[in-house]
Coordinates of C-alpha atoms in Angstrom, one line a residue:
Chain Q
M1 CA -17.1 35.0 -10.7
I2 CA -14.2 35.0 -13.1
S3 CA -14.7 38.0 -15.4
M4 CA -13.5 38.3 -19.0
E5 CA -11.1 41.0 -17.7
T6 CA -9.6 38.6 -15.2
L7 CA -9.2 35.9 -17.8
E8 CA -7.4 38.4 -20.1
R9 CA -5.1 39.6 -17.4
V10 CA -4.2 36.0 -16.4
G11 CA -3.6 35.1 -20.1
R12 CA -1.3 38.1 -20.5
L13 CA 0.6 37.3 -17.3
A14 CA 1.1 33.7 -18.5
E15 CA 2.0 34.8 -22.0
L16 CA -0.7 32.5 -23.5
E17 CA -3.0 33.5 -26.3
I18 CA -6.7 32.9 -25.8
P19 CA -8.3 33.3 -29.3
E20 CA -11.5 35.2 -29.4
S21 CA -13.5 32.0 -30.4
Q22 CA -12.3 30.2 -27.2
R23 CA -12.7 33.0 -24.7
K24 CA -16.1 32.0 -23.4
A25 CA -15.1 28.4 -22.9
A26 CA -11.8 29.3 -21.3
R27 CA -13.5 31.7 -18.9
R28 CA -16.0 29.0 -17.9
D29 CA -13.2 26.5 -17.6
L30 CA -11.1 28.7 -15.3
E31 CA -14.2 29.5 -13.2
K32 CA -14.9 25.8 -12.7
M33 CA -11.4 25.2 -11.6
V34 CA -11.4 28.1 -9.2
T35 CA -14.8 27.0 -7.8
F36 CA -13.3 23.5 -7.3
V37 CA -10.5 24.7 -5.2
D38 CA -12.7 27.3 -3.3
V39 CA -13.7 24.5 -1.0
M40 CA -10.5 25.1 0.9
K41 CA -12.0 28.3 2.3
E42 CA -14.3 26.3 4.5
L43 CA -11.3 25.7 6.8
N44 CA -10.2 28.3 9.3
V45 CA -6.6 28.8 8.5
R46 CA -6.2 32.3 10.1
N47 CA -3.6 31.2 12.6
V48 CA -2.0 28.4 10.6
E49 CA 1.6 28.8 9.4
P50 CA 2.0 28.1 5.6
L51 CA 4.0 25.0 4.8
Y52 CA 6.2 25.7 1.8
Q53 CA 8.8 23.0 2.0
V54 CA 8.0 19.6 3.5
T55 CA 11.3 18.2 4.7
A56 CA 13.1 21.3 5.7
E57 CA 11.7 21.5 9.2
R58 CA 11.9 17.8 10.0
A59 CA 15.4 17.3 8.6
G60 CA 16.8 20.5 10.0
M61 CA 17.8 21.6 6.5
Q62 CA 19.5 24.9 5.9
N63 CA 20.5 26.9 2.9
V64 CA 23.2 25.0 1.1
L65 CA 26.3 27.2 0.4
R66 CA 29.4 26.4 -1.5
D67 CA 32.6 28.1 -2.4
D68 CA 32.6 30.1 -5.5
V69 CA 35.0 27.9 -7.5
V70 CA 35.1 27.7 -11.3
E71 CA 34.1 24.3 -12.5
E72 CA 34.0 22.7 -15.9
S73 CA 30.5 23.0 -17.3
E74 CA 28.6 21.2 -20.1
G75 CA 29.8 21.7 -23.6
R76 CA 29.0 25.0 -25.2
E77 CA 28.2 23.3 -28.5
A78 CA 25.7 20.9 -26.8
L79 CA 23.9 23.9 -25.2
L80 CA 23.9 26.1 -28.3
G81 CA 22.7 23.1 -30.3
N82 CA 19.4 23.4 -28.6
A83 CA 18.9 27.1 -29.5
P84 CA 16.0 27.6 -32.0
K85 CA 18.2 30.0 -33.8
R86 CA 21.9 30.7 -33.4
R87 CA 24.5 33.0 -34.9
G88 CA 28.0 31.8 -34.3
E89 CA 28.6 31.4 -30.6
F90 CA 25.3 33.1 -29.7
A91 CA 21.7 32.2 -29.4
S92 CA 19.9 34.6 -31.6
V93 CA 16.7 36.2 -30.2
P94 CA 14.1 38.7 -31.5
K95 CA 14.6 42.4 -30.9
T96 CA 13.9 43.2 -27.3
F97 CA 13.4 47.0 -27.8
A98 CA 11.5 48.0 -30.8
Chain F
M1 CA 11.9 -20.2 -16.4
K2 CA 11.9 -17.7 -19.3
I3 CA 14.6 -15.0 -19.1
L4 CA 12.0 -12.2 -19.2
D5 CA 10.4 -13.6 -16.1
L6 CA 13.4 -12.9 -14.0
T7 CA 13.3 -9.9 -11.7
A8 CA 15.9 -7.2 -12.0
V9 CA 17.7 -8.4 -8.9
E10 CA 17.8 -12.0 -10.1
L11 CA 19.0 -10.9 -13.5
A12 CA 21.8 -8.7 -12.2
G13 CA 22.9 -11.6 -9.9
R14 CA 23.2 -14.0 -12.8
I15 CA 25.0 -11.5 -15.0
R16 CA 27.4 -10.7 -12.2
R17 CA 28.1 -14.4 -11.7
G18 CA 28.6 -15.0 -15.4
E19 CA 25.6 -17.3 -15.7
I20 CA 24.0 -15.1 -18.3
D21 CA 25.6 -12.8 -21.0
A22 CA 24.2 -9.3 -20.7
M23 CA 23.3 -9.4 -24.4
E24 CA 20.8 -12.2 -23.8
P25 CA 18.2 -10.4 -21.7
L26 CA 18.6 -7.3 -23.8
E27 CA 17.7 -9.1 -27.0
A28 CA 14.8 -10.8 -25.2
V29 CA 13.5 -7.3 -24.3
F30 CA 14.0 -6.1 -27.9
D31 CA 12.0 -9.1 -29.1
R32 CA 9.2 -8.3 -26.7
I33 CA 9.3 -4.7 -27.9
S34 CA 9.0 -5.8 -31.5
E35 CA 5.9 -7.8 -30.5
R36 CA 4.1 -5.3 -28.4
E37 CA 5.4 -1.7 -28.7
E38 CA 3.6 -0.8 -31.9
Q39 CA 0.3 -1.3 -30.0
L40 CA 1.3 -0.2 -26.5
H41 CA 3.5 2.8 -27.3
C42 CA 5.5 2.8 -24.0
Y43 CA 8.6 4.5 -25.5
L44 CA 9.3 7.9 -27.0
V45 CA 12.9 7.1 -27.6
L46 CA 14.5 3.7 -27.9
D47 CA 18.3 3.5 -28.0
R48 CA 19.0 0.0 -29.4
D49 CA 22.5 0.7 -30.5
G50 CA 23.5 2.4 -27.3
A51 CA 22.0 -0.4 -25.2
R52 CA 23.9 -3.1 -27.2
A53 CA 27.2 -1.2 -27.0
R54 CA 26.7 -0.9 -23.3
A55 CA 25.9 -4.6 -22.9
R56 CA 29.1 -5.5 -24.8
E57 CA 31.1 -3.1 -22.6
L58 CA 29.7 -4.6 -19.4
Q59 CA 30.5 -8.1 -20.6
K60 CA 34.1 -7.0 -21.4
R61 CA 34.5 -5.6 -18.0
R62 CA 33.2 -8.7 -16.4
S63 CA 35.5 -10.9 -18.5
A64 CA 38.4 -8.7 -17.3
G65 CA 37.6 -9.7 -13.8
E66 CA 35.7 -6.7 -12.6
T67 CA 32.8 -7.1 -10.2
L68 CA 29.8 -5.4 -11.8
G69 CA 27.3 -3.2 -9.9
L70 CA 24.0 -3.8 -8.3
L71 CA 22.0 -3.5 -11.5
A72 CA 24.6 -5.2 -13.7
G73 CA 23.2 -5.5 -17.2
V74 CA 19.6 -4.8 -16.2
P75 CA 17.7 -3.1 -19.1
V76 CA 16.0 -0.1 -17.5
A77 CA 13.6 2.5 -19.0
V78 CA 13.6 6.1 -17.9
K79 CA 10.6 8.5 -18.0
D80 CA 11.1 11.1 -20.6
N81 CA 11.1 14.0 -18.1
L82 CA 14.5 13.0 -16.8
C83 CA 17.4 14.4 -18.7
T84 CA 19.6 11.9 -20.5
K85 CA 22.9 13.1 -22.1
S86 CA 22.8 13.2 -25.9
M87 CA 19.4 11.4 -25.8
R88 CA 16.3 13.4 -26.8
T89 CA 14.2 14.4 -23.7
T90 CA 10.7 15.7 -24.6
C91 CA 8.5 15.7 -21.5
G92 CA 5.8 14.5 -24.0
S93 CA 5.6 18.0 -25.2
R94 CA 5.8 19.7 -28.6
M95 CA 7.7 22.4 -26.7
L96 CA 10.7 20.0 -26.2
E97 CA 10.3 17.9 -29.3
N98 CA 13.9 18.4 -30.4
F99 CA 15.6 19.0 -27.0
I100 CA 18.8 17.1 -26.4
P101 CA 20.2 17.5 -22.9
S102 CA 23.9 18.1 -22.4
Y103 CA 23.9 16.1 -19.1
D104 CA 22.4 13.2 -17.3
A105 CA 19.9 13.7 -14.5
T106 CA 21.6 12.6 -11.2
A107 CA 19.2 9.6 -10.9
V108 CA 20.1 8.5 -14.4
R109 CA 23.8 8.8 -13.7
N110 CA 23.3 6.8 -10.5
L111 CA 21.7 4.0 -12.7
R112 CA 24.6 4.0 -15.1
N113 CA 27.1 3.9 -12.2
A114 CA 25.3 0.8 -10.9
D115 CA 25.9 -0.8 -14.4
A116 CA 22.3 -0.7 -15.6
I117 CA 21.6 -0.4 -19.3
I118 CA 19.4 2.6 -20.3
L119 CA 17.0 1.3 -23.0
G120 CA 15.3 4.6 -23.8
K121 CA 12.7 7.1 -22.6
T122 CA 9.1 6.3 -21.7
N123 CA 5.9 8.1 -22.6
L124 CA 4.1 10.4 -20.1
D125 CA 1.4 13.0 -19.8
E126 CA 2.8 16.3 -21.1
F127 CA 5.2 17.6 -18.4
G128 CA 3.7 15.0 -16.0
M129 CA 0.3 16.8 -16.0
G130 CA -2.3 14.1 -16.1
N131 CA -3.1 10.7 -14.9
T132 CA -3.8 8.7 -18.1
T133 CA -0.8 9.4 -20.4
E134 CA -3.3 10.7 -23.0
S135 CA -2.0 14.2 -22.9
S136 CA 1.4 13.3 -24.4
Y137 CA 1.9 15.2 -27.7
F138 CA 3.3 12.0 -29.2
G139 CA 0.2 9.9 -28.6
M140 CA -1.2 7.8 -25.7
T141 CA 0.2 4.6 -24.1
R142 CA -2.1 1.6 -23.8
N143 CA -2.6 -0.7 -20.9
P144 CA -0.9 -4.1 -21.5
W145 CA -3.8 -5.9 -19.7
N146 CA -6.4 -4.4 -22.0
V147 CA -5.4 -2.1 -24.8
E148 CA -8.7 -0.2 -24.7
R149 CA -7.7 1.0 -21.3
S150 CA -5.3 3.7 -20.1
A151 CA -2.0 2.7 -18.5
G152 CA -2.6 5.4 -16.0
G153 CA -0.2 8.3 -15.6
S154 CA 1.7 10.3 -15.8
S155 CA 4.4 7.6 -15.8
G156 CA 2.2 5.4 -18.0
G157 CA 5.0 4.5 -20.3
S158 CA 7.2 3.3 -17.5
A159 CA 4.5 1.2 -15.9
A160 CA 3.3 -0.4 -19.1
A161 CA 6.8 -1.2 -20.1
V162 CA 7.5 -3.0 -16.9
A163 CA 4.1 -4.8 -17.0
S164 CA 4.6 -6.0 -20.6
G165 CA 8.2 -7.1 -20.3
E166 CA 9.4 -4.2 -22.5
C167 CA 12.0 -3.6 -19.8
Y168 CA 13.0 -5.2 -16.5
A169 CA 12.4 -2.0 -14.4
A170 CA 11.8 1.6 -14.9
I171 CA 12.1 5.0 -13.3
G172 CA 9.0 7.2 -13.1
T173 CA 8.4 10.5 -11.4
D174 CA 5.6 11.2 -8.9
T175 CA 4.2 14.7 -8.2
G176 CA 0.7 13.7 -7.3
G177 CA 0.7 9.9 -7.7
S178 CA 2.3 9.6 -11.1
V179 CA 4.5 6.6 -10.2
R180 CA 2.0 4.8 -7.9
Q181 CA -1.3 5.2 -9.9
P182 CA 0.1 3.8 -13.2
A183 CA 1.8 1.1 -11.3
S184 CA -1.6 0.2 -9.8
H185 CA -3.4 0.3 -13.2
C186 CA -0.7 -1.9 -14.8
G187 CA -0.3 -4.4 -11.9
V188 CA 3.3 -3.6 -10.9
V189 CA 5.1 -2.0 -7.9
G190 CA 5.5 1.7 -7.7
L191 CA 7.4 3.6 -5.0
K192 CA 7.5 7.3 -4.3
P193 CA 10.3 7.9 -1.8
T194 CA 10.4 10.6 0.9
Y195 CA 10.7 14.0 -0.8
G196 CA 14.4 14.8 -1.2
T197 CA 15.6 11.2 -1.3
V198 CA 16.2 11.2 -5.1
S199 CA 17.9 14.3 -6.5
R200 CA 15.8 16.5 -8.7
N201 CA 18.8 17.6 -10.7
G202 CA 17.9 16.9 -14.3
L203 CA 14.3 16.1 -13.5
I204 CA 12.4 18.7 -15.6
A205 CA 10.4 20.7 -13.1
Y206 CA 6.6 20.6 -12.8
C207 CA 6.0 21.3 -9.1
S208 CA 9.4 21.5 -7.4
S209 CA 8.1 21.2 -3.8
M210 CA 6.5 17.8 -4.7
D211 CA 8.4 16.3 -7.7
Q212 CA 10.1 13.1 -6.7
A213 CA 11.5 10.2 -8.9
G214 CA 10.9 6.6 -7.9
P215 CA 11.2 3.0 -9.2
V216 CA 8.5 1.1 -11.1
T217 CA 9.3 -2.6 -10.7
K218 CA 8.1 -6.2 -10.9
D219 CA 8.4 -6.8 -7.2
V220 CA 9.3 -5.2 -3.8
R221 CA 12.9 -6.5 -3.8
D222 CA 13.5 -4.8 -7.1
S223 CA 11.9 -1.6 -5.7
A224 CA 14.4 -1.6 -2.8
A225 CA 17.3 -2.3 -5.1
L226 CA 16.4 0.5 -7.5
L227 CA 15.7 2.9 -4.7
S228 CA 19.1 2.3 -3.1
V229 CA 20.7 3.0 -6.5
I230 CA 18.9 6.2 -7.5
A231 CA 18.9 7.9 -4.1
S232 CA 21.7 10.3 -3.4
S233 CA 22.5 13.5 -1.7
D234 CA 23.4 15.9 -4.4
P235 CA 25.0 19.4 -4.3
K236 CA 23.0 20.2 -7.4
D237 CA 19.7 19.8 -5.5
A238 CA 19.6 21.9 -2.4
T239 CA 16.5 19.9 -1.1
S240 CA 18.2 16.5 -1.5
L241 CA 18.8 14.6 1.8
Q242 CA 21.7 12.8 3.2
R243 CA 20.4 9.3 3.9
D244 CA 22.3 6.4 5.2
D245 CA 19.4 4.0 5.7
L246 CA 18.8 2.9 2.2
S247 CA 20.8 -0.2 1.7
F248 CA 18.6 -3.2 2.0
P249 CA 19.4 -6.9 2.5
E250 CA 18.8 -9.2 -0.4
N251 CA 15.9 -10.7 1.5
I252 CA 13.6 -7.9 2.7
P253 CA 12.3 -8.8 6.2
Q254 CA 8.6 -9.8 6.1
D255 CA 7.7 -9.7 9.7
V256 CA 4.6 -7.7 10.6
E257 CA 4.1 -8.9 14.2
S258 CA 2.7 -6.1 16.3
L259 CA 2.9 -3.7 13.4
R260 CA 0.3 -1.0 13.9
I261 CA -1.8 -0.5 10.7
G262 CA -4.2 2.4 10.2
I263 CA -7.0 2.4 7.6
P264 CA -8.4 5.8 7.0
T265 CA -12.2 5.7 6.8
D266 CA -12.6 9.1 5.4
D267 CA -12.3 8.3 1.7
S268 CA -14.7 11.0 0.5
G269 CA -17.3 8.2 0.3
K270 CA -18.4 8.4 -3.3
G271 CA -16.4 7.2 -6.1
L272 CA -14.5 4.3 -4.5
D273 CA -15.2 1.1 -6.5
P274 CA -16.6 -1.5 -3.9
E275 CA -14.4 -4.2 -5.4
I276 CA -11.3 -2.1 -4.7
R277 CA -12.5 -1.4 -1.2
E278 CA -12.9 -5.1 -0.6
A279 CA -9.5 -5.9 -2.1
V280 CA -7.8 -3.4 0.2
W281 CA -9.5 -4.9 3.2
S282 CA -8.4 -8.4 2.3
V283 CA -4.8 -7.2 2.3
A284 CA -5.3 -5.6 5.7
T285 CA -7.0 -8.7 7.1
A286 CA -4.3 -11.0 5.8
L287 CA -1.6 -8.8 7.6
K288 CA -3.7 -9.0 10.7
E289 CA -3.7 -12.7 10.6
R290 CA 0.1 -12.4 10.6
G291 CA 0.1 -10.5 13.9
A292 CA -0.4 -6.9 12.8
I293 CA -2.8 -4.7 14.7
L294 CA -5.5 -3.2 12.6
E295 CA -7.5 -0.1 13.3
E296 CA -9.8 2.2 11.3
F297 CA -9.5 5.9 11.9
D298 CA -10.7 9.2 10.5
L299 CA -8.2 11.5 8.9
G300 CA -10.8 14.2 8.8
I301 CA -9.2 16.3 6.0
T302 CA -9.6 14.2 2.9
K303 CA -12.0 16.6 1.2
Y304 CA -9.4 19.3 1.0
V305 CA -6.4 17.4 -0.3
V306 CA -7.2 17.6 -4.0
P307 CA -8.1 21.3 -4.1
A308 CA -4.9 22.1 -2.1
Y309 CA -2.8 19.9 -4.3
Y310 CA -4.0 21.5 -7.6
T311 CA -3.7 25.0 -6.3
I312 CA -0.1 24.4 -5.3
A313 CA 0.9 22.2 -8.2
C314 CA -0.6 24.6 -10.8
G315 CA 1.0 27.6 -9.0
E316 CA 4.4 26.1 -9.1
A317 CA 3.9 24.8 -12.6
S318 CA 3.0 28.3 -13.9
S319 CA 6.2 29.6 -12.4
N320 CA 8.4 26.6 -13.5
L321 CA 7.1 26.6 -17.1
E322 CA 7.9 30.3 -17.6
R323 CA 11.3 29.2 -18.8
Y324 CA 9.7 28.0 -22.1
D325 CA 9.9 31.2 -24.0
G326 CA 11.4 30.0 -27.2
M327 CA 14.7 31.7 -26.8
K328 CA 17.5 29.4 -25.6
Y329 CA 16.0 26.0 -26.3
G330 CA 12.8 24.4 -27.3
L331 CA 10.2 25.5 -29.8
R332 CA 10.1 29.0 -31.2
V333 CA 7.2 30.3 -33.3
S334 CA 8.5 33.5 -34.8
A335 CA 6.3 36.6 -34.7
V336 CA 6.8 40.3 -34.8
G337 CA 8.2 41.5 -31.5
L338 CA 9.3 39.7 -28.3
H339 CA 6.0 39.3 -26.5
E340 CA 4.2 38.1 -29.6
T341 CA 6.9 35.5 -30.0
Y342 CA 6.5 34.4 -26.4
R343 CA 2.8 34.1 -26.8
K344 CA 2.8 32.3 -30.1
T345 CA 5.5 29.9 -29.0
R346 CA 3.9 29.0 -25.7
T347 CA 0.4 28.7 -27.1
A348 CA 1.6 26.4 -29.9
G349 CA 4.1 24.5 -27.7
F350 CA 1.9 23.5 -24.8
G351 CA -1.1 21.2 -25.0
A352 CA -4.6 22.0 -23.6
E353 CA -4.1 20.5 -20.2
V354 CA -0.8 22.2 -19.6
R355 CA -2.2 25.6 -20.7
R356 CA -5.2 25.0 -18.4
R357 CA -3.0 24.4 -15.4
I358 CA -0.7 27.4 -16.2
L359 CA -3.8 29.6 -16.3
L360 CA -5.1 28.4 -12.9
G361 CA -1.7 28.6 -11.4
T362 CA -1.1 32.1 -12.7
F363 CA -4.5 33.1 -11.3
A364 CA -3.7 31.6 -7.9
L365 CA -0.4 33.5 -7.7
S366 CA -1.6 36.8 -9.2
E367 CA -2.0 40.1 -7.3
G368 CA -5.2 40.2 -5.4
Y369 CA -5.6 36.4 -5.4
Y370 CA -2.4 35.1 -3.9
D371 CA -3.5 35.2 -0.2
E372 CA -6.9 33.8 -1.1
Y373 CA -5.7 30.8 -3.1
Y374 CA -2.0 30.0 -3.0
L375 CA -1.3 31.0 0.6
T376 CA -4.5 29.3 1.7
A377 CA -3.4 26.1 0.0
M378 CA 0.0 26.3 1.8
K379 CA -1.8 26.6 5.1
V380 CA -4.2 23.8 4.3
R381 CA -1.1 21.8 3.4
R382 CA 0.1 22.3 7.0
L383 CA -3.2 21.0 8.3
I384 CA -3.0 18.0 6.1
K385 CA 0.6 17.3 7.3
D386 CA -0.6 17.8 11.0
A387 CA -3.4 15.2 10.4
Y388 CA -0.9 12.6 9.1
D389 CA 1.7 13.4 11.8
K390 CA -1.0 12.7 14.3
A391 CA -1.9 9.4 12.6
F392 CA 1.7 8.3 12.7
L393 CA 1.9 8.7 16.4
K394 CA -0.5 5.8 16.5
Y395 CA 0.3 3.8 13.4
D396 CA 3.4 2.5 11.6
V397 CA 1.8 2.3 8.2
L398 CA -1.5 3.3 6.6
I399 CA -3.2 1.1 4.1
G400 CA -5.7 2.2 1.5
P401 CA -6.5 2.1 -2.2
T402 CA -4.0 3.7 -4.7
S403 CA -6.8 4.8 -7.0
P404 CA -10.6 4.8 -6.4
Q405 CA -11.1 3.2 -9.9
I406 CA -9.4 0.7 -12.1
A407 CA -7.7 1.9 -15.3
P408 CA -10.2 4.1 -17.2
K409 CA -11.2 3.5 -20.8
L410 CA -9.1 5.6 -23.1
G411 CA -10.9 8.8 -24.0
E412 CA -13.0 9.0 -20.9
A413 CA -10.8 11.1 -18.7
G414 CA -10.6 14.0 -21.1
M415 CA -14.4 14.5 -20.9
D416 CA -14.3 16.0 -17.4
P417 CA -10.9 17.2 -16.1
L418 CA -12.2 17.8 -12.6
A419 CA -13.5 14.3 -12.2
S420 CA -10.1 13.1 -13.3
Y421 CA -8.4 15.3 -10.7
L422 CA -10.6 13.7 -8.0
A423 CA -9.1 10.3 -8.9
D424 CA -5.9 11.6 -7.3
V425 CA -7.4 11.8 -3.9
Y426 CA -5.5 8.9 -2.3
T427 CA -2.1 9.7 -3.9
V428 CA -1.7 13.4 -3.4
P429 CA -1.3 13.5 0.4
A430 CA 2.1 11.8 0.2
N431 CA 3.3 14.6 -2.1
L432 CA 1.8 17.4 -0.1
T433 CA 3.5 16.1 3.0
G434 CA 6.6 14.5 1.6
M435 CA 5.8 11.0 3.0
P436 CA 7.0 7.8 1.2
A437 CA 4.2 5.7 -0.3
M438 CA 4.1 2.6 -2.4
S439 CA 1.5 0.9 -4.6
L440 CA 1.5 -2.9 -4.8
P441 CA -0.7 -5.2 -7.0
C442 CA -3.3 -6.7 -4.6
A443 CA -6.1 -8.4 -6.6
M444 CA -7.7 -8.7 -10.0
H445 CA -10.9 -6.8 -10.7
S446 CA -13.9 -8.6 -12.3
T447 CA -13.0 -6.7 -15.5
G448 CA -9.7 -8.5 -15.6
L449 CA -7.7 -5.4 -14.7
P450 CA -5.3 -5.1 -11.7
I451 CA -6.1 -3.4 -8.5
G452 CA -3.4 -1.7 -6.4
V453 CA -3.2 -1.2 -2.7
Q454 CA -1.3 1.8 -1.3
L455 CA 1.0 1.8 1.7
T456 CA 2.0 5.1 3.3
A457 CA 4.6 5.6 6.0
A458 CA 6.0 8.5 8.0
L459 CA 8.9 10.5 6.5
F460 CA 12.0 8.4 6.0
Q461 CA 10.2 5.1 6.7
E462 CA 10.7 3.4 3.3
K463 CA 11.9 0.4 5.3
T464 CA 8.5 -0.1 6.8
L465 CA 6.8 0.1 3.3
L466 CA 9.2 -2.5 1.9
R467 CA 8.7 -4.8 4.9
V468 CA 4.9 -4.7 4.7
G469 CA 5.1 -4.9 0.9
A470 CA 7.3 -8.0 1.1
A471 CA 5.0 -9.6 3.6
W472 CA 2.0 -9.1 1.4
E473 CA 3.9 -10.4 -1.7
Q474 CA 4.6 -13.6 0.2
I475 CA 1.0 -14.0 1.4
R476 CA -0.2 -13.5 -2.2
G477 CA 2.4 -15.8 -3.6
Q478 CA 1.3 -18.6 -1.2
R479 CA -2.3 -18.1 -2.1
H480 CA -1.5 -18.5 -5.8
E481 CA 0.4 -21.7 -5.1
G482 CA -2.3 -23.0 -2.8

């Protein structure tokens, strides 16, 4: 039911490598998972509204807006300190356009 | 009474009144950690120096005449998916092995504001994805009752630390049972509050529509105290709620007269250990003897909760974990070109279970499958919520098992991921629907491991959980004395 093409497409979308040697097992694994959740299809949900957020309806929550005011934010050094590679005040990343 | 036997509330009271110096329980905890931690592996980060400095600061403030907060001097452990300023926060993942947050999660800041002492960070399944704490990149946590067994998960480190006395209380997070199930396996109390009660600011996201932090404690009163501290409405979490009903009296009411208790019969039949079934019924019967009204009923939807849960959780996880691209923070595995760098980084940085869930989630959200899987799961979620709403028209609280099995032997869960997912059948409904739920120790299994009973209430009814929990604790305490 899950083809090799589907597996490859999903891997590409997720930016995960699936090495050649693991492809068969990964395909079977994904198929098992999908079959497992397929049981939901027994239910007739045609006229059911999806429920994305559980407390919004009940608590009468609305979008939270706030004024656009400049606030002190966390230290630049602390944030840059987590960058895998930095150059001066910047996080250094690989070339985006070849 | 030994100092480590005190509850968090008792300890804070004594420190506030000046009967105990805050350094004393802290050193007792460190001694216990020296004895047991090497074997149990509850902690990923332990901040001895910071904790001692904090204890000294608290003592100084007390000496200066200040009245200390609700958790004065209580050594608390925090699950390692909650950000702690300047303290490494890894999510149990190689991806974040060297990540040092620049801020405290709101829940952590609330703990500090109540004068708790943050001891360190507890082990977890990688990004919270698992129920045995075996998928942590940094190694598994063992169950203090039997070190050949899992502590449960994903907050296994938090539960094992509370159970072993390596802290007085802990914070865990619960996306599908990750506070309640390890609490059950380790014989302690675990509470998942109503979704939105505790801010998710600084909680590293797994499944944003279900993630919720909650206390892991020695008893119900501690659970109430920690809940009242960590809960807050927070501009930095748009889903956080304004709640004014979370300050509890020192003595939680224990009256269950006329309380309507529902026991769902629909438990998927197979898989529930008969000893656990019996233990749960003995709790219900004891409450009935105290005047509660007991009724069995059929939820009628149990078969679908785990499939809906995994579809939604994996979908949201695949989206949330897109941020780990090796650019601004976290691991980077350099390769030629941007996409190659992404792929090498993510493949090396995530463990097998995380990759598995990202793949399923990406599939469920992808073009051509979205309606069939993700949207269907969201609709099933509505049906599940409707079934519980209906039940709460008739009942004040539901009672059932927390987990169909006792703590599994280490190494067993990895054999069959799907069987392991099914063990979440009793805990995931509270996350899908937002309801508060609590696991309490209820009996010992013939293997010598603890059994947990789960209480579930309607949205915002934590008070009911605590009341029933306190009643059961009292009954159990009397039985032990008798």
